[in-house]
Amino acid sequence: MNQYLTMKELKEALSEIPENSLKRYLQEHEEYMDFKKEHNRYKIHVSEIEKLKRIRQYYSAGLKKEEVNAKLEESGVPVTIVYDANENKSLVSVNNELANMKKLVSFLVQQNEQSRLQQNKAREQNQELIHEVQELRQTIEEIMTEQKIEHEKVTSLLEGIKAAQEVASSIQAKKRKWPWQKLFE
């Protein structure tokens, strides 16, 4: 709700506080109040009624301006920063801007957290993939070692067969006799 009250409406809502005191509270504690001053007229946000009652209680308890400000700060009342918006000197509260910035920062923090979680998940997946690649590499090395052993066995067998063929050929050659060799026997 974005409703502002005139000083007359505020005076009706807070009949126990004199108008001069209300104006003084607004001036002395403006950094804690959401109001606009256009020319000599005040427009006070309806949310400030409870805060003005609290300020009245603090002064009734004998507190000074600085002590009232300290109490407001301790109770978590946000500080309102005001600036001259244009030539006509109307005051504008930037609490809404700060609240929007706070929401944006909160959103960015959430996005950052989600990004961090996604990075952690990707890192875990990468670690799993690296582990799987290492297992595959080990399996390939084992297969290659087995193939090398089998290749050496096959090579050895081929060499043995070749040697046997050479021996068989030489035996065959010895057994084979030419007809003129029979004459010399």
CSV table of C-alpha atoms in Angstrom, one decimal:
chain,number,residue,atom,x,y,z
A,1,MET,CA,0.0,0.0,0.0
A,2,ASN,CA,1.5,3.3,-1.1
A,3,GLN,CA,-0.8,5.8,0.6
A,4,TYR,CA,0.4,9.1,2.0
A,5,LEU,CA,-1.5,11.2,4.6
A,6,THR,CA,-1.6,14.9,4.8
A,7,MET,CA,-0.7,16.5,8.1
A,8,LYS,CA,-4.4,17.1,8.8
A,9,GLU,CA,-5.1,13.4,8.2
A,10,LEU,CA,-2.1,12.4,10.3
A,11,LYS,CA,-3.3,14.7,13.2
A,12,GLU,CA,-6.7,12.9,13.1
A,13,ALA,CA,-5.0,9.5,13.3
A,14,LEU,CA,-2.7,10.6,16.1
A,15,SER,CA,-4.9,13.0,18.1
A,16,GLU,CA,-2.9,12.5,21.3
A,17,ILE,CA,0.2,14.1,19.6
A,18,PRO,CA,0.2,17.9,18.9
A,19,GLU,CA,0.7,19.0,15.3
A,20,ASN,CA,3.9,21.0,16.2
A,21,SER,CA,5.3,17.8,17.9
A,22,LEU,CA,4.5,15.7,14.8
A,23,LYS,CA,6.3,18.3,12.6
A,24,ARG,CA,9.3,18.3,15.0
A,25,TYR,CA,9.5,14.5,15.0
A,26,LEU,CA,9.5,14.5,11.2
A,27,GLN,CA,12.2,17.1,11.1
A,28,GLU,CA,14.4,15.7,13.8
A,29,HIS,CA,14.1,12.0,12.8
A,30,GLU,CA,13.6,12.4,9.0
A,31,GLU,CA,16.2,9.7,8.3
A,32,TYR,CA,13.9,7.1,9.9
A,33,MET,CA,10.6,8.4,8.4
A,34,ASP,CA,9.0,7.9,5.0
A,35,PHE,CA,7.5,11.3,4.1
A,36,LYS,CA,7.5,13.9,1.4
A,37,LYS,CA,7.7,17.6,1.9
A,38,GLU,CA,6.3,19.6,-1.0
A,39,HIS,CA,6.7,23.3,-0.3
A,40,ASN,CA,5.4,23.7,3.3
A,41,ARG,CA,3.1,20.6,3.2
A,42,TYR,CA,4.0,17.2,4.6
A,43,LYS,CA,2.8,13.9,3.1
A,44,ILE,CA,3.5,11.1,5.5
A,45,HIS,CA,3.2,7.4,4.6
A,46,VAL,CA,0.6,5.5,6.6
A,47,SER,CA,3.2,3.0,7.7
A,48,GLU,CA,4.8,5.8,9.8
A,49,ILE,CA,1.9,6.1,12.3
A,50,GLU,CA,3.3,3.4,14.6
A,51,LYS,CA,6.8,4.8,14.4
A,52,LEU,CA,5.5,8.3,15.4
A,53,LYS,CA,3.7,6.7,18.4
A,54,ARG,CA,7.0,5.0,19.4
A,55,ILE,CA,8.9,8.3,19.1
A,56,ARG,CA,6.3,10.0,21.3
A,57,GLN,CA,6.8,7.2,23.9
A,58,TYR,CA,10.6,7.7,23.9
A,59,TYR,CA,10.3,11.4,24.4
A,60,SER,CA,7.7,10.9,27.1
A,61,ALA,CA,10.2,8.6,28.8
A,62,GLY,CA,12.6,11.5,28.9
A,63,LEU,CA,15.0,10.5,26.1
A,64,LYS,CA,16.9,13.1,24.0
A,65,LYS,CA,17.0,13.2,20.2
A,66,GLU,CA,20.2,11.2,19.9
A,67,GLU,CA,18.9,8.6,22.3
A,68,VAL,CA,15.6,8.3,20.4
A,69,ASN,CA,17.6,7.8,17.2
A,70,ALA,CA,19.7,5.1,18.9
A,71,LYS,CA,16.5,3.4,20.1
A,72,LEU,CA,15.0,3.5,16.5
A,73,GLU,CA,18.2,2.1,15.1
A,74,GLU,CA,18.4,-0.7,17.7
A,75,SER,CA,14.8,-1.7,17.0
A,76,GLY,CA,15.7,-2.2,13.3
A,77,VAL,CA,14.0,0.8,11.8
A,78,PRO,CA,15.5,1.4,8.4
A,79,VAL,CA,17.3,4.6,7.7
A,80,THR,CA,15.7,6.7,4.9
A,81,ILE,CA,18.1,8.7,2.7
A,82,VAL,CA,16.5,11.7,1.1
A,83,TYR,CA,17.7,14.0,-1.7
A,84,ASP,CA,16.5,17.0,-3.6
A,85,ALA,CA,14.8,15.4,-6.6
A,86,ASN,CA,14.4,18.6,-8.7
A,87,GLU,CA,14.2,22.3,-8.6
A,88,ASN,CA,11.1,22.5,-6.5
A,89,LYS,CA,13.0,20.9,-3.6
A,90,SER,CA,10.5,18.0,-3.0
A,91,LEU,CA,12.1,15.2,-0.9
A,92,VAL,CA,12.1,11.7,-2.1
A,93,SER,CA,12.8,8.6,0.0
A,94,VAL,CA,15.2,6.0,-1.4
A,95,ASN,CA,14.1,3.3,1.0
A,96,ASN,CA,12.3,1.6,-1.9
A,97,GLU,CA,15.4,1.7,-4.1
A,98,LEU,CA,17.4,0.2,-1.3
A,99,ALA,CA,14.8,-2.5,-0.8
A,100,ASN,CA,14.9,-3.2,-4.5
A,101,MET,CA,18.7,-3.4,-4.4
A,102,LYS,CA,18.5,-5.7,-1.4
A,103,LYS,CA,16.2,-8.0,-3.4
A,104,LEU,CA,18.6,-7.8,-6.4
A,105,VAL,CA,21.5,-8.7,-4.2
A,106,SER,CA,19.5,-11.5,-2.6
A,107,PHE,CA,18.6,-12.8,-6.1
A,108,LEU,CA,22.3,-12.6,-7.2
A,109,VAL,CA,23.4,-14.5,-4.1
A,110,GLN,CA,20.8,-17.2,-4.9
A,111,GLN,CA,22.1,-17.3,-8.5
A,112,ASN,CA,25.6,-17.5,-7.3
A,113,GLU,CA,24.7,-20.4,-4.9
A,114,GLN,CA,23.0,-22.2,-7.7
A,115,SER,CA,26.0,-21.7,-10.0
A,116,ARG,CA,28.3,-23.0,-7.2
A,117,LEU,CA,26.1,-26.1,-6.8
A,118,GLN,CA,26.1,-26.7,-10.6
A,119,GLN,CA,29.9,-26.3,-10.7
A,120,ASN,CA,30.3,-28.8,-7.8
A,121,LYS,CA,28.0,-31.2,-9.6
A,122,ALA,CA,29.9,-30.7,-12.9
A,123,ARG,CA,33.2,-31.2,-11.0
A,124,GLU,CA,31.8,-34.5,-9.5
A,125,GLN,CA,30.7,-35.7,-12.9
A,126,ASN,CA,34.2,-34.8,-14.3
A,127,GLN,CA,35.8,-36.8,-11.5
A,128,GLU,CA,33.6,-39.8,-12.3
A,129,LEU,CA,34.4,-39.5,-16.0
A,130,ILE,CA,38.2,-39.2,-15.3
A,131,HIS,CA,37.9,-42.3,-13.1
A,132,GLU,CA,36.1,-44.2,-15.9
A,133,VAL,CA,38.7,-43.1,-18.5
A,134,GLN,CA,41.4,-44.3,-16.1
A,135,GLU,CA,39.7,-47.7,-15.8
A,136,LEU,CA,39.3,-47.9,-19.5
A,137,ARG,CA,42.9,-47.0,-20.1
A,138,GLN,CA,44.0,-49.7,-17.6
A,139,THR,CA,41.7,-52.3,-19.3
A,140,ILE,CA,43.2,-51.3,-22.7
A,141,GLU,CA,46.7,-51.7,-21.4
A,142,GLU,CA,45.8,-55.1,-20.0
A,143,ILE,CA,44.3,-56.1,-23.3
A,144,MET,CA,47.4,-54.8,-25.1
A,145,THR,CA,49.7,-56.7,-22.8
A,146,GLU,CA,47.7,-59.9,-23.4
A,147,GLN,CA,47.8,-59.3,-27.1
A,148,LYS,CA,51.5,-58.8,-27.0
A,149,ILE,CA,51.9,-62.0,-25.1
A,150,GLU,CA,49.7,-63.8,-27.6
A,151,HIS,CA,51.6,-62.2,-30.5
A,152,GLU,CA,54.9,-63.4,-29.0
A,153,LYS,CA,53.4,-66.9,-28.6
A,154,VAL,CA,52.1,-66.9,-32.2
A,155,THR,CA,55.5,-65.6,-33.5
A,156,SER,CA,57.3,-68.3,-31.5
A,157,LEU,CA,55.0,-71.0,-32.9
A,158,LEU,CA,55.5,-69.6,-36.4
A,159,GLU,CA,59.3,-69.7,-35.9
A,160,GLY,CA,59.0,-73.3,-34.6
A,161,ILE,CA,56.9,-74.3,-37.6
A,162,LYS,CA,59.4,-72.6,-39.9
A,163,ALA,CA,62.2,-74.4,-38.2
A,164,ALA,CA,60.3,-77.7,-38.4
A,165,GLN,CA,59.6,-77.1,-42.1
A,166,GLU,CA,63.3,-76.5,-42.7
A,167,VAL,CA,64.3,-79.7,-40.8
A,168,ALA,CA,61.6,-81.6,-42.7
A,169,SER,CA,62.8,-80.2,-46.0
A,170,SER,CA,66.4,-81.1,-45.3
A,171,ILE,CA,65.3,-84.6,-44.3
A,172,GLN,CA,63.2,-84.9,-47.4
A,173,ALA,CA,66.1,-83.7,-49.4
A,174,LYS,CA,68.3,-86.4,-47.9
A,175,LYS,CA,65.8,-89.1,-48.6
A,176,ARG,CA,65.3,-88.1,-52.2
A,177,LYS,CA,68.0,-89.6,-54.3
A,178,TRP,CA,68.8,-89.0,-57.9
A,179,PRO,CA,69.0,-92.0,-60.2
A,180,TRP,CA,72.7,-91.6,-60.7
A,181,GLN,CA,73.1,-91.6,-56.9
A,182,LYS,CA,71.8,-95.2,-56.8
A,183,LEU,CA,74.7,-96.3,-58.9
A,184,PHE,CA,77.2,-95.2,-56.3
A,185,GLU,CA,75.7,-96.9,-53.4
